Amino acid sequence: QVQLVESGGGSVQDGGSLSLSCAASGRTFSNYAMGWFRQAPGKEREFVAGINWSGGRTNYRDSVKGRFTISRDNAKNTVYLQMNSLKPKDTAAYYCNVGVYISNTYTPRDYWGQGTQVTVSS
């Protein structure tokens, strides 16, 4: 079983930066792809970024490309999301996820953290 705990959220102004962390537990952490999703009030949870088990492959939703960077440190059982040039539209609860890549598409499994809130004001 994999357990996930997100942290690092907060409130910033338009153009600011935040760094999110997701601490994972489980012996097979290094064998999983990992991803970040977000959910704004009244909206469906959406994919933000994914990273394969080795960290050698990443992908992002178009709206965050060039602004967000996903990375992982398997020695620390932690996955990160560095968010730069934040915009109000990025405001959401951000969730860490365990998943797999199928045909180069990140596919989430039913493992989620509790979420961390990111609020970007104008």
PDB file of C-alpha atoms in Angstrom:
ATOM      1  CA  GLN A   1       0.000   0.000   0.000  1.00  0.00           C
ATOM      2  CA  VAL A   2       1.163   3.535  -0.829  1.00  0.00           C
ATOM      3  CA  GLN A   3       0.387   6.467   1.420  1.00  0.00           C
ATOM      4  CA  LEU A   4       0.814  10.060   0.291  1.00  0.00           C
ATOM      5  CA  VAL A   5       0.998  13.360   2.156  1.00  0.00           C
ATOM      6  CA  GLU A   6       1.128  16.669   0.283  1.00  0.00           C
ATOM      7  CA  SER A   7       2.536  19.900   1.654  1.00  0.00           C
ATOM      8  CA  GLY A   8       3.793  23.284   0.521  1.00  0.00           C
ATOM      9  CA  GLY A   9       0.604  24.990  -0.538  1.00  0.00           C
ATOM     10  CA  GLY A  10      -0.184  28.551   0.359  1.00  0.00           C
ATOM     11  CA  SER A  11      -1.270  31.927  -0.917  1.00  0.00           C
ATOM     12  CA  VAL A  12       0.733  33.951  -3.407  1.00  0.00           C
ATOM     13  CA  GLN A  13       0.139  36.829  -5.759  1.00  0.00           C
ATOM     14  CA  ASP A  14      -0.041  36.624  -9.517  1.00  0.00           C
ATOM     15  CA  GLY A  15       3.424  35.769 -10.809  1.00  0.00           C
ATOM     16  CA  GLY A  16       4.621  34.199  -7.594  1.00  0.00           C
ATOM     17  CA  SER A  17       6.051  30.754  -6.955  1.00  0.00           C
ATOM     18  CA  LEU A  18       5.374  27.782  -4.739  1.00  0.00           C
ATOM     19  CA  SER A  19       7.017  24.410  -4.314  1.00  0.00           C
ATOM     20  CA  LEU A  20       4.850  21.452  -3.409  1.00  0.00           C
ATOM     21  CA  SER A  21       6.070  18.209  -1.907  1.00  0.00           C
ATOM     22  CA  CYS A  22       4.483  14.802  -1.654  1.00  0.00           C
ATOM     23  CA  ALA A  23       5.949  12.382   0.836  1.00  0.00           C
ATOM     24  CA  ALA A  24       5.219   8.771  -0.002  1.00  0.00           C
ATOM     25  CA  SER A  25       5.492   5.623   2.018  1.00  0.00           C
ATOM     26  CA  GLY A  26       5.738   2.106   0.706  1.00  0.00           C
ATOM     27  CA  ARG A  27       8.480  -0.253  -0.276  1.00  0.00           C
ATOM     28  CA  THR A  28       7.683  -0.059  -3.985  1.00  0.00           C
ATOM     29  CA  PHE A  29       7.591   3.720  -4.298  1.00  0.00           C
ATOM     30  CA  SER A  30      10.405   3.768  -6.855  1.00  0.00           C
ATOM     31  CA  ASN A  31       8.457   1.455  -9.155  1.00  0.00           C
ATOM     32  CA  TYR A  32       5.503   3.819  -9.533  1.00  0.00           C
ATOM     33  CA  ALA A  33       4.845   6.681 -11.835  1.00  0.00           C
ATOM     34  CA  MET A  34       3.702   9.722  -9.895  1.00  0.00           C
ATOM     35  CA  GLY A  35       1.554  12.661 -10.765  1.00  0.00           C
ATOM     36  CA  TRP A  36      -0.033  15.856  -9.596  1.00  0.00           C
ATOM     37  CA  PHE A  37      -3.676  16.705 -10.072  1.00  0.00           C
ATOM     38  CA  ARG A  38      -5.674  19.718  -9.025  1.00  0.00           C
ATOM     39  CA  GLN A  39      -9.287  20.494  -8.345  1.00  0.00           C
ATOM     40  CA  ALA A  40     -10.931  23.878  -8.145  1.00  0.00           C
ATOM     41  CA  PRO A  41     -14.296  24.379  -6.428  1.00  0.00           C
ATOM     42  CA  GLY A  42     -17.140  23.084  -8.550  1.00  0.00           C
ATOM     43  CA  LYS A  43     -14.819  21.546 -11.131  1.00  0.00           C
ATOM     44  CA  GLU A  44     -13.519  18.089 -11.926  1.00  0.00           C
ATOM     45  CA  ARG A  45     -10.093  17.019 -10.804  1.00  0.00           C
ATOM     46  CA  GLU A  46      -7.637  17.529 -13.646  1.00  0.00           C
ATOM     47  CA  PHE A  47      -4.199  16.252 -14.520  1.00  0.00           C
ATOM     48  CA  VAL A  48      -1.324  18.672 -13.983  1.00  0.00           C
ATOM     49  CA  ALA A  49       1.939  16.757 -14.363  1.00  0.00           C
ATOM     50  CA  GLY A  50       3.310  13.230 -14.372  1.00  0.00           C
ATOM     51  CA  ILE A  51       6.688  11.586 -13.963  1.00  0.00           C
ATOM     52  CA  ASN A  52       7.782   8.016 -14.555  1.00  0.00           C
ATOM     53  CA  TRP A  53       9.507   5.803 -12.018  1.00  0.00           C
ATOM     54  CA  SER A  54      13.033   6.902 -12.881  1.00  0.00           C
ATOM     55  CA  GLY A  55      12.271  10.585 -13.361  1.00  0.00           C
ATOM     56  CA  GLY A  56      13.448  10.418 -16.956  1.00  0.00           C
ATOM     57  CA  ARG A  57      10.066  11.123 -18.502  1.00  0.00           C
ATOM     58  CA  THR A  58       7.684  13.909 -17.598  1.00  0.00           C
ATOM     59  CA  ASN A  59       4.585  15.402 -19.114  1.00  0.00           C
ATOM     60  CA  TYR A  60       2.322  18.334 -18.339  1.00  0.00           C
ATOM     61  CA  ARG A  61      -1.026  19.724 -19.243  1.00  0.00           C
ATOM     62  CA  ASP A  62      -0.634  22.454 -21.813  1.00  0.00           C
ATOM     63  CA  SER A  63      -1.652  25.296 -19.539  1.00  0.00           C
ATOM     64  CA  VAL A  64       1.269  24.733 -17.147  1.00  0.00           C
ATOM     65  CA  LYS A  65       4.049  23.884 -19.598  1.00  0.00           C
ATOM     66  CA  GLY A  66       7.034  26.123 -19.106  1.00  0.00           C
ATOM     67  CA  ARG A  67       5.821  27.194 -15.673  1.00  0.00           C
ATOM     68  CA  PHE A  68       5.618  23.987 -13.620  1.00  0.00           C
ATOM     69  CA  THR A  69       8.279  21.336 -13.125  1.00  0.00           C
ATOM     70  CA  ILE A  70       7.690  17.911 -11.644  1.00  0.00           C
ATOM     71  CA  SER A  71      10.575  15.967 -10.150  1.00  0.00           C
ATOM     72  CA  ARG A  72      11.181  13.132  -7.738  1.00  0.00           C
ATOM     73  CA  ASP A  73      13.787  11.937  -5.300  1.00  0.00           C
ATOM     74  CA  ASN A  74      13.335   8.230  -4.802  1.00  0.00           C
ATOM     75  CA  ALA A  75      15.927   8.135  -2.041  1.00  0.00           C
ATOM     76  CA  LYS A  76      13.656  10.450  -0.065  1.00  0.00           C
ATOM     77  CA  ASN A  77      10.392   8.912  -1.287  1.00  0.00           C
ATOM     78  CA  THR A  78       9.275  12.357  -2.362  1.00  0.00           C
ATOM     79  CA  VAL A  79       7.835  13.903  -5.497  1.00  0.00           C
ATOM     80  CA  TYR A  80       7.848  17.654  -6.064  1.00  0.00           C
ATOM     81  CA  LEU A  81       6.023  20.229  -8.101  1.00  0.00           C
ATOM     82  CA  GLN A  82       7.802  23.531  -8.596  1.00  0.00           C
ATOM     83  CA  MET A  83       5.310  26.147  -9.710  1.00  0.00           C
ATOM     84  CA  ASN A  84       6.508  29.428 -11.157  1.00  0.00           C
ATOM     85  CA  SER A  85       4.678  32.332 -12.754  1.00  0.00           C
ATOM     86  CA  LEU A  86       1.522  31.329 -10.964  1.00  0.00           C
ATOM     87  CA  LYS A  87      -1.759  32.718 -12.209  1.00  0.00           C
ATOM     88  CA  PRO A  88      -5.171  33.015 -10.570  1.00  0.00           C
ATOM     89  CA  LYS A  89      -6.388  30.203 -12.808  1.00  0.00           C
ATOM     90  CA  ASP A  90      -3.963  27.889 -11.005  1.00  0.00           C
ATOM     91  CA  THR A  91      -5.922  28.267  -7.784  1.00  0.00           C
ATOM     92  CA  ALA A  92      -6.996  24.802  -6.662  1.00  0.00           C
ATOM     93  CA  ALA A  93      -6.375  22.020  -4.224  1.00  0.00           C
ATOM     94  CA  TYR A  94      -3.395  20.033  -5.458  1.00  0.00           C
ATOM     95  CA  TYR A  95      -3.204  16.286  -4.993  1.00  0.00           C
ATOM     96  CA  CYS A  96      -0.413  13.790  -5.353  1.00  0.00           C
ATOM     97  CA  ASN A  97      -1.177  10.521  -7.108  1.00  0.00           C
ATOM     98  CA  VAL A  98       0.305   7.124  -7.893  1.00  0.00           C
ATOM     99  CA  GLY A  99      -0.160   5.977 -11.464  1.00  0.00           C
ATOM    100  CA  VAL A 100       1.170   4.249 -14.547  1.00  0.00           C
ATOM    101  CA  TYR A 101       1.961   5.303 -18.073  1.00  0.00           C
ATOM    102  CA  ILE A 102      -0.166   3.633 -20.727  1.00  0.00           C
ATOM    103  CA  SER A 103       0.686   4.553 -24.315  1.00  0.00           C
ATOM    104  CA  ASN A 104       2.583   7.574 -22.993  1.00  0.00           C
ATOM    105  CA  THR A 105      -0.476   8.770 -21.119  1.00  0.00           C
ATOM    106  CA  TYR A 106      -0.435   9.099 -17.367  1.00  0.00           C
ATOM    107  CA  THR A 107      -3.139   6.923 -15.869  1.00  0.00           C
ATOM    108  CA  PRO A 108      -3.928   7.435 -12.185  1.00  0.00           C
ATOM    109  CA  ARG A 109      -4.465   4.685  -9.710  1.00  0.00           C
ATOM    110  CA  ASP A 110      -6.702   5.100  -6.718  1.00  0.00           C
ATOM    111  CA  TYR A 111      -3.999   6.412  -4.403  1.00  0.00           C
ATOM    112  CA  TRP A 112      -4.326  10.042  -3.331  1.00  0.00           C
ATOM    113  CA  GLY A 113      -3.019  12.336  -0.669  1.00  0.00           C
ATOM    114  CA  GLN A 114      -5.171  14.714   1.346  1.00  0.00           C
ATOM    115  CA  GLY A 115      -4.365  17.661  -0.896  1.00  0.00           C
ATOM    116  CA  THR A 116      -2.734  21.023  -0.330  1.00  0.00           C
ATOM    117  CA  GLN A 117      -4.403  24.313  -1.191  1.00  0.00           C
ATOM    118  CA  VAL A 118      -2.838  26.753  -3.626  1.00  0.00           C
ATOM    119  CA  THR A 119      -4.393  30.188  -3.890  1.00  0.00           C
ATOM    120  CA  VAL A 120      -3.166  32.786  -6.364  1.00  0.00           C
ATOM    121  CA  SER A 121      -4.562  36.283  -6.120  1.00  0.00           C
ATOM    122  CA  SER A 122      -4.396  39.060  -8.665  1.00  0.00           C
TER     123      SER A 122
END
